[in-house]
PDB file of C-alpha atoms in Angstrom:
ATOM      1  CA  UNK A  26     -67.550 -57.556 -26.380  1.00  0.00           C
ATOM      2  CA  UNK A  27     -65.190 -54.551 -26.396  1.00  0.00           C
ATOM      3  CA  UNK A  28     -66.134 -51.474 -23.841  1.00  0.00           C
ATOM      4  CA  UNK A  29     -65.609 -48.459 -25.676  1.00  0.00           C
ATOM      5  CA  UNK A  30     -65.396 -45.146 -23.464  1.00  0.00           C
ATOM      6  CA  UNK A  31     -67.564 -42.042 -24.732  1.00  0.00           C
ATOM      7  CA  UNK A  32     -64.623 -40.485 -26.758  1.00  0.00           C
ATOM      8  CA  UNK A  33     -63.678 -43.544 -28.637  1.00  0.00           C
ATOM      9  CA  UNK A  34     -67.892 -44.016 -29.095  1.00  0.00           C
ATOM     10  CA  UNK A  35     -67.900 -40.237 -30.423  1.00  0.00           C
ATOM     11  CA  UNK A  36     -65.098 -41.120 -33.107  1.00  0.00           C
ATOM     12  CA  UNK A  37     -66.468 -44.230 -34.063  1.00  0.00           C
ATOM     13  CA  UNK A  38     -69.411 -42.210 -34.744  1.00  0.00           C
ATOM     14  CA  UNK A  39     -68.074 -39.953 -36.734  1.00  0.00           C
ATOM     15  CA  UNK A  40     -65.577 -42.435 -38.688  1.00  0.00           C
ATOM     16  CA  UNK A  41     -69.075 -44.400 -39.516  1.00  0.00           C
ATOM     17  CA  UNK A  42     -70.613 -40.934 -41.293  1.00  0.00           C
ATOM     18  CA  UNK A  43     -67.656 -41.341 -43.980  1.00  0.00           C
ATOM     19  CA  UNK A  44     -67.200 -44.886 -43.797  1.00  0.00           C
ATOM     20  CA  UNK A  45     -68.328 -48.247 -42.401  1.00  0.00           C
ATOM     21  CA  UNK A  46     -64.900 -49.143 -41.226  1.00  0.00           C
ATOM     22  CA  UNK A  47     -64.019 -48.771 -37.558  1.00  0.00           C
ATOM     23  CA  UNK A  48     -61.066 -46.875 -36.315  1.00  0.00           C
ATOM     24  CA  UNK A  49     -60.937 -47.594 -32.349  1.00  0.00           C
ATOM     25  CA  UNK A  50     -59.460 -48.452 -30.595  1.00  0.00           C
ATOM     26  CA  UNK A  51     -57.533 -50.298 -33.020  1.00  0.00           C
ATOM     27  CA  UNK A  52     -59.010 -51.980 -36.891  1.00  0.00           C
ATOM     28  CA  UNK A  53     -57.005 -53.060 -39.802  1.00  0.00           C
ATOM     29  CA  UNK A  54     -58.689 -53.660 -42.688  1.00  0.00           C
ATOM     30  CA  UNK A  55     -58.265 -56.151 -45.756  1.00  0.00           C
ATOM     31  CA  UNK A  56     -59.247 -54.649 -49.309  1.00  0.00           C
ATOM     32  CA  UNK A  57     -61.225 -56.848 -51.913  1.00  0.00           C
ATOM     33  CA  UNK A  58     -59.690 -58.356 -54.394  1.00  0.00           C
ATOM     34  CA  UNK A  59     -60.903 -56.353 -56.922  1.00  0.00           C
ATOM     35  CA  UNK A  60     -59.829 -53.057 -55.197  1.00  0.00           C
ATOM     36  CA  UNK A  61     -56.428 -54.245 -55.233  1.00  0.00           C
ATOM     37  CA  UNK A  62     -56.607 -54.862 -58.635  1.00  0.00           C
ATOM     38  CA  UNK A  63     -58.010 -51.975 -60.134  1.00  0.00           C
ATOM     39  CA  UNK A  64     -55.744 -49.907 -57.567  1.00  0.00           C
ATOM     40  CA  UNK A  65     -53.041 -51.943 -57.761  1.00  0.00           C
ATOM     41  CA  UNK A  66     -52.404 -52.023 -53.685  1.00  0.00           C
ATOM     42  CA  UNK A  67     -49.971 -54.976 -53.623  1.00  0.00           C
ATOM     43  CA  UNK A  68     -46.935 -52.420 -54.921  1.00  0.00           C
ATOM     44  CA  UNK A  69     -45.472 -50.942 -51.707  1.00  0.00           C
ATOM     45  CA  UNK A  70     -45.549 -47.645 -50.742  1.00  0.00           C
ATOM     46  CA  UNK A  71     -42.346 -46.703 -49.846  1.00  0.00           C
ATOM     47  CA  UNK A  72     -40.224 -49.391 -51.809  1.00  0.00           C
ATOM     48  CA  UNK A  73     -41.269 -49.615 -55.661  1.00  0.00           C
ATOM     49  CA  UNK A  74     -39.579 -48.354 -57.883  1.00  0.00           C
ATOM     50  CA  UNK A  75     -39.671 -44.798 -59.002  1.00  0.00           C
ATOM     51  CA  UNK A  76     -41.790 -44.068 -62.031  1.00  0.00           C
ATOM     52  CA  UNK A  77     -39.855 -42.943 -65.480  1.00  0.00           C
ATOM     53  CA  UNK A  78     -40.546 -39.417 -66.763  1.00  0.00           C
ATOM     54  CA  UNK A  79     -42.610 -40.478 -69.611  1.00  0.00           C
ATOM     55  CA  UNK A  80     -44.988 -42.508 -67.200  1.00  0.00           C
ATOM     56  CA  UNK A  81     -45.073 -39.842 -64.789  1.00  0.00           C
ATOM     57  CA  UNK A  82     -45.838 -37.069 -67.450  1.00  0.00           C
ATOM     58  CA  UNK A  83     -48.600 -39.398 -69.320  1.00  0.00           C
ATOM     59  CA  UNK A  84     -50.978 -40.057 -66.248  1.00  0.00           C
ATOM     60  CA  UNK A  85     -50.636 -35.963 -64.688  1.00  0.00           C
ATOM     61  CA  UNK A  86     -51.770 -34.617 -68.993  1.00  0.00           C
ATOM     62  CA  UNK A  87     -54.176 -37.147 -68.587  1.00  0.00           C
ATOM     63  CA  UNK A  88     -56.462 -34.621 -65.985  1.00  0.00           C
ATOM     64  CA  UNK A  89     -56.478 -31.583 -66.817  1.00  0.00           C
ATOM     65  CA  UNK A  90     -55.410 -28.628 -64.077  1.00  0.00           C
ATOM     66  CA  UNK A  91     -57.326 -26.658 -62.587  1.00  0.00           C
ATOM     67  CA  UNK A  92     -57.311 -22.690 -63.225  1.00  0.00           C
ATOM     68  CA  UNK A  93     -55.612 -20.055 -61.526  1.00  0.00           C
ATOM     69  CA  UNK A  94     -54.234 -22.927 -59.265  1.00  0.00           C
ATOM     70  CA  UNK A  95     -50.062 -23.155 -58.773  1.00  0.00           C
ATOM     71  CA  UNK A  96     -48.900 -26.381 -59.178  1.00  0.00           C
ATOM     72  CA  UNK A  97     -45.598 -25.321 -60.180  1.00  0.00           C
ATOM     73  CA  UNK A  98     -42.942 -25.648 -56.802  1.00  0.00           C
ATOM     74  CA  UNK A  99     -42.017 -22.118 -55.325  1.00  0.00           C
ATOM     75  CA  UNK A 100     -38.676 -20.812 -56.439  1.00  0.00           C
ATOM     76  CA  UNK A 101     -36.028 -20.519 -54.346  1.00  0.00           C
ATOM     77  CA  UNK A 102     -34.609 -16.885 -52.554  1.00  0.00           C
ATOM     78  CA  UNK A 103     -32.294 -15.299 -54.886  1.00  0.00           C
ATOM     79  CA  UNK A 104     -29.747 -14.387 -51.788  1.00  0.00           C
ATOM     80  CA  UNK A 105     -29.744 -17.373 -49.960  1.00  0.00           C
ATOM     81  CA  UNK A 106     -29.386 -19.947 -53.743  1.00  0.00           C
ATOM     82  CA  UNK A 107     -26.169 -17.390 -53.990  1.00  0.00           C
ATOM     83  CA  UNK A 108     -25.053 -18.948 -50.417  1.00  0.00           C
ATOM     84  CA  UNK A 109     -25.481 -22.177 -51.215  1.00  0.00           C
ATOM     85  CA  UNK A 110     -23.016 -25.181 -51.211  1.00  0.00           C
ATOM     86  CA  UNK A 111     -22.700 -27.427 -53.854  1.00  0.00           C
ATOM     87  CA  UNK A 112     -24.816 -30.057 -51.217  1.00  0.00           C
ATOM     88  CA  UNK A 113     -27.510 -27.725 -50.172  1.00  0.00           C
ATOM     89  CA  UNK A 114     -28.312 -26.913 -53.172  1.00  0.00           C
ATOM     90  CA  UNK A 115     -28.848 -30.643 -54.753  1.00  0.00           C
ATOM     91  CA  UNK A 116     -30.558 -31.150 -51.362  1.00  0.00           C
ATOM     92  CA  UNK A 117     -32.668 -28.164 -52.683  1.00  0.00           C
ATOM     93  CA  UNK A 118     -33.855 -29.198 -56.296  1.00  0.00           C
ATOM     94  CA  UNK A 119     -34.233 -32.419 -54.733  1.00  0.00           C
ATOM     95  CA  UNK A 120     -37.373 -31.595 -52.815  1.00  0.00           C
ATOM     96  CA  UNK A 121     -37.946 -29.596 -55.348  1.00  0.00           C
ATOM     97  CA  UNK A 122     -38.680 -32.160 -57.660  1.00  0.00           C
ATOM     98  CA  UNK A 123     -40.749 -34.006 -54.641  1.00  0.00           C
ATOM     99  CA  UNK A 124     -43.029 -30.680 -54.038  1.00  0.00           C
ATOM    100  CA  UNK A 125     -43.898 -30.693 -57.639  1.00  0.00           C
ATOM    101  CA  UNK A 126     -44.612 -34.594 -57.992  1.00  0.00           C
ATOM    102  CA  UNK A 127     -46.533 -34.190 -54.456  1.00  0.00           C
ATOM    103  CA  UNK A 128     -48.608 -31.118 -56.085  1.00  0.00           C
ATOM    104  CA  UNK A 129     -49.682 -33.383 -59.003  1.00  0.00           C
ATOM    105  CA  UNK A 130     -51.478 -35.768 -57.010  1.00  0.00           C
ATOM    106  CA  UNK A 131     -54.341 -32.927 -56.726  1.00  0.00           C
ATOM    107  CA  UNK A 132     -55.273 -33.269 -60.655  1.00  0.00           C
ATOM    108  CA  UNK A 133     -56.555 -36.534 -60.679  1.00  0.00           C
ATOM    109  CA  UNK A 134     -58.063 -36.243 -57.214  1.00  0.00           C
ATOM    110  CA  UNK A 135     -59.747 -32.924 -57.780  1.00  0.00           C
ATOM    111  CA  UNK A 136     -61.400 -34.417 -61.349  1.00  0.00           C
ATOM    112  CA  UNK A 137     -62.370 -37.135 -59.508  1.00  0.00           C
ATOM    113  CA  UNK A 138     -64.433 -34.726 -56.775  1.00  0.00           C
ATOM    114  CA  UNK A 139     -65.642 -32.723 -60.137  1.00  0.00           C
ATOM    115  CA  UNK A 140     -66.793 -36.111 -62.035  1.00  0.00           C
ATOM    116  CA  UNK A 141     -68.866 -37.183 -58.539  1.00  0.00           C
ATOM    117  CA  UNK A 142     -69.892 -33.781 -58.065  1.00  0.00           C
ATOM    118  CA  UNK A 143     -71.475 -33.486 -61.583  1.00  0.00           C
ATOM    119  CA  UNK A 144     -72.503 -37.013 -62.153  1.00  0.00           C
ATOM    120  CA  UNK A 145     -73.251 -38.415 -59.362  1.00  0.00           C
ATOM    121  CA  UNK A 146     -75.122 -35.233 -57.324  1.00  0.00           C
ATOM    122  CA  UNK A 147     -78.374 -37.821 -56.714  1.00  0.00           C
ATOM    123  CA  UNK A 148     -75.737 -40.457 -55.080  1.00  0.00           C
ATOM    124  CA  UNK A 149     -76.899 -40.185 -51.243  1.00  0.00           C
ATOM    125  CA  UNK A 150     -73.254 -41.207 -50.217  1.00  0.00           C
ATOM    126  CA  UNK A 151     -71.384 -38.151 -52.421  1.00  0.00           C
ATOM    127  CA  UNK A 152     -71.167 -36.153 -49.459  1.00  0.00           C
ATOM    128  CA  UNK A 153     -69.001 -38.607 -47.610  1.00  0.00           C
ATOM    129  CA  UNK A 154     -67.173 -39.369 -50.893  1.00  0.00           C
ATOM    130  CA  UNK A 155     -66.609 -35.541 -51.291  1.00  0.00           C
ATOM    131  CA  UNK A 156     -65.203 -35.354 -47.499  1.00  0.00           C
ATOM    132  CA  UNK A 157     -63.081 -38.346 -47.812  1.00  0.00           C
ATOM    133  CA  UNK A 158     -61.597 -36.495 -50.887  1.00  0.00           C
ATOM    134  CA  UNK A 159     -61.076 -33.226 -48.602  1.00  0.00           C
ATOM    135  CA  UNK A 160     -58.948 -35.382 -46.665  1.00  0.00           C
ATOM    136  CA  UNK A 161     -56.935 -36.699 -48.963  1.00  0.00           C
ATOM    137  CA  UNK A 162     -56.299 -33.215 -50.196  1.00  0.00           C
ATOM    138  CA  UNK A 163     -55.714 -31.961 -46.782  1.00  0.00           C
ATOM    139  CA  UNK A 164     -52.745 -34.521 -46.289  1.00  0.00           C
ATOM    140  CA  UNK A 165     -50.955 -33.499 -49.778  1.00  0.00           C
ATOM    141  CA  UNK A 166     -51.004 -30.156 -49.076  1.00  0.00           C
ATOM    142  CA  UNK A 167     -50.189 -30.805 -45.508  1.00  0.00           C
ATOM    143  CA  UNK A 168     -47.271 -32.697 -47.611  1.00  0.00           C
ATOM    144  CA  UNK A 169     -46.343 -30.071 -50.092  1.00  0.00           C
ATOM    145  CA  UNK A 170     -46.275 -27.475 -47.068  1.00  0.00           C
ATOM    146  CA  UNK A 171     -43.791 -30.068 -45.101  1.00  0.00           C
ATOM    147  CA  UNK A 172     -41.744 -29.528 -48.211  1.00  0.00           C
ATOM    148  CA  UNK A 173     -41.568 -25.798 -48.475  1.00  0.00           C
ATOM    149  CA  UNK A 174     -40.485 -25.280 -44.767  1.00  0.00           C
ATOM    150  CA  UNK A 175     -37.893 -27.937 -45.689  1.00  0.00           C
ATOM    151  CA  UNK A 176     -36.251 -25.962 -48.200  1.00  0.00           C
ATOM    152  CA  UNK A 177     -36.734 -22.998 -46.503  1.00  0.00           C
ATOM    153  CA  UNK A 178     -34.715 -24.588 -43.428  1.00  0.00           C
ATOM    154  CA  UNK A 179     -31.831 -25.122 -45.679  1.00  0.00           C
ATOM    155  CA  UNK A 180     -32.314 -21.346 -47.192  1.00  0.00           C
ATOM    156  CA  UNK A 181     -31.532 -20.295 -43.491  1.00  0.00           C
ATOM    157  CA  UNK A 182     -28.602 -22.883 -42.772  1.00  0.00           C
ATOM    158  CA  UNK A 183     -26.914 -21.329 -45.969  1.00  0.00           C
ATOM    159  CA  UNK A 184     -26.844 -17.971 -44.492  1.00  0.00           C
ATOM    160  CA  UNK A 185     -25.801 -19.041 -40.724  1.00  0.00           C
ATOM    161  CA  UNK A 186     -25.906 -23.246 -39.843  1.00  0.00           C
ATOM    162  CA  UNK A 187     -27.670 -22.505 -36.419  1.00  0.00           C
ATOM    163  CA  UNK A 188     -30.596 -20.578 -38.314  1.00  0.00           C
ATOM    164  CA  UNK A 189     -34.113 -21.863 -38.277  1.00  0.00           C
ATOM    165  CA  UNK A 190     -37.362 -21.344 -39.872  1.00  0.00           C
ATOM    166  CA  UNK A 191     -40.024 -19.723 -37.074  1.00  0.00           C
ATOM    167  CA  UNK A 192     -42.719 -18.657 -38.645  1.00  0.00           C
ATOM    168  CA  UNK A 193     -44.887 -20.813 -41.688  1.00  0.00           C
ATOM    169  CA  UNK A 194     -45.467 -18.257 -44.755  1.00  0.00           C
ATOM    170  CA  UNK A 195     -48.067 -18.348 -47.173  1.00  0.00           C
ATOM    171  CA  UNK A 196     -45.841 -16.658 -50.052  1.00  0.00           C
ATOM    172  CA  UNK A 197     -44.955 -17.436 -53.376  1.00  0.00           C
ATOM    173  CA  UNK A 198     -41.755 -18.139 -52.140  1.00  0.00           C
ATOM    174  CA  UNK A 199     -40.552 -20.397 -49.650  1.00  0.00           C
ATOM    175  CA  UNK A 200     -40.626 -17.627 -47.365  1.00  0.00           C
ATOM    176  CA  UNK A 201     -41.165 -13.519 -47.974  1.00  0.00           C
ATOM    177  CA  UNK A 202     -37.579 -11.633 -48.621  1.00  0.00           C
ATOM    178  CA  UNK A 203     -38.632  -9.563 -46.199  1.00  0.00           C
ATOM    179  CA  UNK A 204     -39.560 -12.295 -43.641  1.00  0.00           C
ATOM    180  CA  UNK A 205     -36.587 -14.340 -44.522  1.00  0.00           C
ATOM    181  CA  UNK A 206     -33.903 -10.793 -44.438  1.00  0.00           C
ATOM    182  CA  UNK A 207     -35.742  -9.946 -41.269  1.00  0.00           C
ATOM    183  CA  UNK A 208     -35.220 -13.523 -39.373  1.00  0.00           C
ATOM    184  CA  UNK A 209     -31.520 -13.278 -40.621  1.00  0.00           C
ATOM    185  CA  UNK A 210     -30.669 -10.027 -38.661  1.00  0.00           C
ATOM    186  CA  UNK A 211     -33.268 -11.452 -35.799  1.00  0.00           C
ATOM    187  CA  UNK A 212     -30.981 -14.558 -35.344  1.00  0.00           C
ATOM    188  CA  UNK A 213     -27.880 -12.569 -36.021  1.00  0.00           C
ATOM    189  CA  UNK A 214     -28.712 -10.451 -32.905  1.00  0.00           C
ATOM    190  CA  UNK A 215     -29.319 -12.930 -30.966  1.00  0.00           C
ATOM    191  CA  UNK A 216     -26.212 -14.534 -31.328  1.00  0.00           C
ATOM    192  CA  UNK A 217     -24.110 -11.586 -30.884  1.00  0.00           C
ATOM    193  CA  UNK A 218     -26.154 -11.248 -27.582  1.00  0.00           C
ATOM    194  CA  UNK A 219     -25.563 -14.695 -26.539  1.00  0.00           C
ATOM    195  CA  UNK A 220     -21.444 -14.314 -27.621  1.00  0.00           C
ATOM    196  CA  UNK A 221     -20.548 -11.189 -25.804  1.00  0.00           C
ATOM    197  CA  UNK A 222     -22.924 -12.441 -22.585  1.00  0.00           C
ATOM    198  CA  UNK A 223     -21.011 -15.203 -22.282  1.00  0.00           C
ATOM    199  CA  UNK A 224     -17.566 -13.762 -22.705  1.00  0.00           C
ATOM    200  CA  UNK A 225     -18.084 -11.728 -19.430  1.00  0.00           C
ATOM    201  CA  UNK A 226     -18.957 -14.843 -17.615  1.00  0.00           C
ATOM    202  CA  UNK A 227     -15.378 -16.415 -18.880  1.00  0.00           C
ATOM    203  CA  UNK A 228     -12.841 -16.299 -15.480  1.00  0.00           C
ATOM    204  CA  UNK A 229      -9.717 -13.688 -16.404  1.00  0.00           C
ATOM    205  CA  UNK A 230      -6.536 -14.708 -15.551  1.00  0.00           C
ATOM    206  CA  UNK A 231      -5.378 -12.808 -12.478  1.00  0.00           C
ATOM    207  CA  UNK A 232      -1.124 -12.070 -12.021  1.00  0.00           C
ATOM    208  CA  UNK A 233      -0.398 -11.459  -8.458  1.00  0.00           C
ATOM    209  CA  UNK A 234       2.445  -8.213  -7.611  1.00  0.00           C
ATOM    210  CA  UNK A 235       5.657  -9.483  -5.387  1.00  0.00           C
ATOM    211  CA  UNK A 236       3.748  -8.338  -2.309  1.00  0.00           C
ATOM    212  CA  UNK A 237       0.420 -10.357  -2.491  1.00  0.00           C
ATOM    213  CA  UNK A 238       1.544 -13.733  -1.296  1.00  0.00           C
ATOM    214  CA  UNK A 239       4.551 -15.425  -0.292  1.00  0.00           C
ATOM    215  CA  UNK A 240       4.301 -18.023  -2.688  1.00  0.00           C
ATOM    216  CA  UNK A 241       3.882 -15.910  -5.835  1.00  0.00           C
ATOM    217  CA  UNK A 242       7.123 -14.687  -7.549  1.00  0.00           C
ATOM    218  CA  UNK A 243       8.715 -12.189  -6.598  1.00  0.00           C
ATOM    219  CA  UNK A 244      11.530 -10.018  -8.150  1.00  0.00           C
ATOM    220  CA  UNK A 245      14.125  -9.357  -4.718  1.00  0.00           C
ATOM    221  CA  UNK A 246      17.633  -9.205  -4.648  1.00  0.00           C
ATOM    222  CA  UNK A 247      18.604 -12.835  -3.999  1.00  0.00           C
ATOM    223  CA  UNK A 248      16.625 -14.173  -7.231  1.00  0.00           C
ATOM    224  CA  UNK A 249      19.995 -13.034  -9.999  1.00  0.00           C
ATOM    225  CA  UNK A 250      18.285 -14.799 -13.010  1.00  0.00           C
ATOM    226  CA  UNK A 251      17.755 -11.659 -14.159  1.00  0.00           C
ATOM    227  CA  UNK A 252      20.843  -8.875 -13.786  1.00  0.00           C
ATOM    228  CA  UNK A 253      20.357  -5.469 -12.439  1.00  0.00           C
ATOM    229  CA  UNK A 254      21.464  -2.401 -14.380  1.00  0.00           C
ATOM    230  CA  UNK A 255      21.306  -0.875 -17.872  1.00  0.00           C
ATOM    231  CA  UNK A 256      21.850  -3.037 -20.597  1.00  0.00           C
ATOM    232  CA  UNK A 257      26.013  -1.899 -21.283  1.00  0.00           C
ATOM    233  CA  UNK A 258      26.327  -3.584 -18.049  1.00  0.00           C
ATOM    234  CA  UNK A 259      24.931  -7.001 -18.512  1.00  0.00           C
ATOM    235  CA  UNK A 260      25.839  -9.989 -20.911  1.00  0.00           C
ATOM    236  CA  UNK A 261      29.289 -10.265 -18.596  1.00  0.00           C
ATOM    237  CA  UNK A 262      30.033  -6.280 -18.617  1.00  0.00           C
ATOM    238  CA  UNK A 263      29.474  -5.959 -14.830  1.00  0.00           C
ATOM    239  CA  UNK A 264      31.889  -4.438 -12.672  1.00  0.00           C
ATOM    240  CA  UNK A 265      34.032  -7.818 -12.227  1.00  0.00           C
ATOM    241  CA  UNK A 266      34.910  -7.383 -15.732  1.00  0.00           C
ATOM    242  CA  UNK A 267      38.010  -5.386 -15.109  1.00  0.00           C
ATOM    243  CA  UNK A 268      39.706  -7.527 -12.511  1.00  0.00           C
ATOM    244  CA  UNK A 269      38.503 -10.177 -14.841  1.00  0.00           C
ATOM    245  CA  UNK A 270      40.561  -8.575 -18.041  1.00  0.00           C
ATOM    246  CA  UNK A 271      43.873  -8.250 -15.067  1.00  0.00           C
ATOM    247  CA  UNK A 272      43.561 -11.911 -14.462  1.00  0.00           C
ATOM    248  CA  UNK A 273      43.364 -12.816 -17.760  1.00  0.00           C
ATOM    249  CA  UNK A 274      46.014 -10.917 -18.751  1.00  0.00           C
ATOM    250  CA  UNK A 275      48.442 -12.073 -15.968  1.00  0.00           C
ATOM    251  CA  UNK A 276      47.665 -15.237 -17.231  1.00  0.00           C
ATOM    252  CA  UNK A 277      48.704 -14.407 -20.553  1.00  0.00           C
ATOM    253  CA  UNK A 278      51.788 -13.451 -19.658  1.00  0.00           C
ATOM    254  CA  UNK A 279      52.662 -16.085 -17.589  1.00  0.00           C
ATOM    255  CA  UNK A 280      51.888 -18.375 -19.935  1.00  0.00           C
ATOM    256  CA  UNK A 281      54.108 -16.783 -22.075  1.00  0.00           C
ATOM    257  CA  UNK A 282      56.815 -17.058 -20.109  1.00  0.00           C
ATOM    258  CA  UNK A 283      56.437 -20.374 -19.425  1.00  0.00           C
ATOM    259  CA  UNK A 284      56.085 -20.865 -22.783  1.00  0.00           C
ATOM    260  CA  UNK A 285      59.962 -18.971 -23.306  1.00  0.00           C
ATOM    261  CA  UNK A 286      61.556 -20.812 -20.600  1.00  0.00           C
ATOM    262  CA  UNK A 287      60.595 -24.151 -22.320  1.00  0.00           C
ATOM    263  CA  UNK A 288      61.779 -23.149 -25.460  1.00  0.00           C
ATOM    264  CA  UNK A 289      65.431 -21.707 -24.069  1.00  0.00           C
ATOM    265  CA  UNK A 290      65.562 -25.086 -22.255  1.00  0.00           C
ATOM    266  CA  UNK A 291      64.578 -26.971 -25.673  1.00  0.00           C
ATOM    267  CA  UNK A 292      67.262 -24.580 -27.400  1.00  0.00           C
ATOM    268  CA  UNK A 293      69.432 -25.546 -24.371  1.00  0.00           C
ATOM    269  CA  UNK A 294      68.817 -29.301 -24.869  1.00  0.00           C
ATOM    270  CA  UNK A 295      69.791 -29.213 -28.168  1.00  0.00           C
ATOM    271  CA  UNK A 296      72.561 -27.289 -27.993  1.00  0.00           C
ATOM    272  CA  UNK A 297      74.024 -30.186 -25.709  1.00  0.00           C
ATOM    273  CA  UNK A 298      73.027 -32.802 -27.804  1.00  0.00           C
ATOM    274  CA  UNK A 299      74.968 -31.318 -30.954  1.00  0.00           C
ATOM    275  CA  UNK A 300      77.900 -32.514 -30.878  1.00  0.00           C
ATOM    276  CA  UNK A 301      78.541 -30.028 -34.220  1.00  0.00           C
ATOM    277  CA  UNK A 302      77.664 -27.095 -32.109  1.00  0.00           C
ATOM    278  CA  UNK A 303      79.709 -27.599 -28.603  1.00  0.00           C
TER     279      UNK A 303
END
């Protein structure tokens, strides 16, 4: 025999008013036969194949909707389906599709509550029937909601990529204008806060003078990499550049002299080797 503390006791209790299955501390259950058949529970949940149009469309005209209730996904914000890329917004009609296929589950289950409710009122078990159904209704809309804050996520990340849904609307759209204009500028602030706060923290480079240490540069007079004087007197116009233009030209001229002698002694040379000219 299993010993069951109070708490688990209390929600066994409670599971027992709606159903006769237990829930603690752990039950599986196996469906009859003919509940699988007539519900068809041996297609799995999250692995059949997608319905076609036409089927879907057939079994939601089947129940009729209910009034003055939206089943109809919200629309999406005008500014932020303008800031959209091309992936955010398939990412967008994508759950918006799901939201609306989601929402149709309510038709058939809210008939079904009406058809107990009007048929069956004598049936001592309709008001755990009627609170099962408030459950199930509970979890689609739970769902649906799951949805909307989805796709209002991805309203925010098309503004700024590091924007985030805060707050959970009840609007026709995803989220208010307002709301969603307002959390923009919140989250802009914020940011720009956050930027400039941490650019004072960043270290600044500091440049020591000649004076501060002797192992920082310095600009005295035995470093030459860099010439002293206005600018007509460096590039090689410094004050050497006269004696320079002397010794150059002394040069010159005694290289042209050498360059006579050798061509009196070639004129000499041949004048001795012609024996025409002697």
């Amino acid at each position: 025999m299993i010993n069951t503390s109070p708490m688990q006791s209390e929600d066994n209790t409670a599971a027992t008013t709606l159903h006769s299955l237990s829930t603690r501390p752990h039950y599986e259950w196996s469906p009859s036969e003919a509940q699988v058949n007539i519900l068809q529970m041996d297609v799995p949940i999250h692995t059949s194949k997608p319905m076609t149009t036409a089927d879907r469309r057939s079994i939601i005209e089947a129940y009729p909707p209910v009034a003055q209730l939206e089943y109809r996904s919200p629309a999406t914000l005008p500014s932020a389906e303008q800031a959209m890329n091309k992936g955010q917004k398939m990412e967008e009609n994508s759950l918006k599709q799901l939201q609306y296929q989601a929402s149709a589950i309510l038709r058939p289950l809210d008939v079904l509550a009406h058809e107990m409710l009007t048929h069956d009122s004598n049936n001592a078990n309709l008001e755990r029937f009627c609170t099962i159904l408030a459950d199930m209704r509970s979890l689609v809309i739970d769902l649906c909601s799951t949805i909307t804050q989805a796709r209002t996520n991805i309203a925010y990340r098309a503004i700024n990529p590091s924007f985030t849904l805060k707050a959970e609307p009840e609007v026709g759209y995803t989220v208010p204008p307002e709301e969603f204009q307002q959390g923009i500028n919140q989250q802009t602030a914020t940011k720009k806060a956050i930027r400039e706060a941490s650019s004072f923290r960043r270290p600044r480079r500091r440049f020591h003078n000649s004076n501060s240490s002797s192992g920082s540069y310095s600009n005295d007079s035995n470093q030459q990499f860099f010439r002293q004087g206005p600018p007509s007197q460096q590039g090689g116009f410094n004050g050497n550049s006269t004696n320079n233009y002397n010794n150059n030209s002394n040069f010159s001229s005694n290289s042209n002299n050498f360059r006579a002698n050798n061509h009196n002694r070639n004129n000499n040379t041949k004048k001795n080797t012609n024996p025409f000219r002697q």
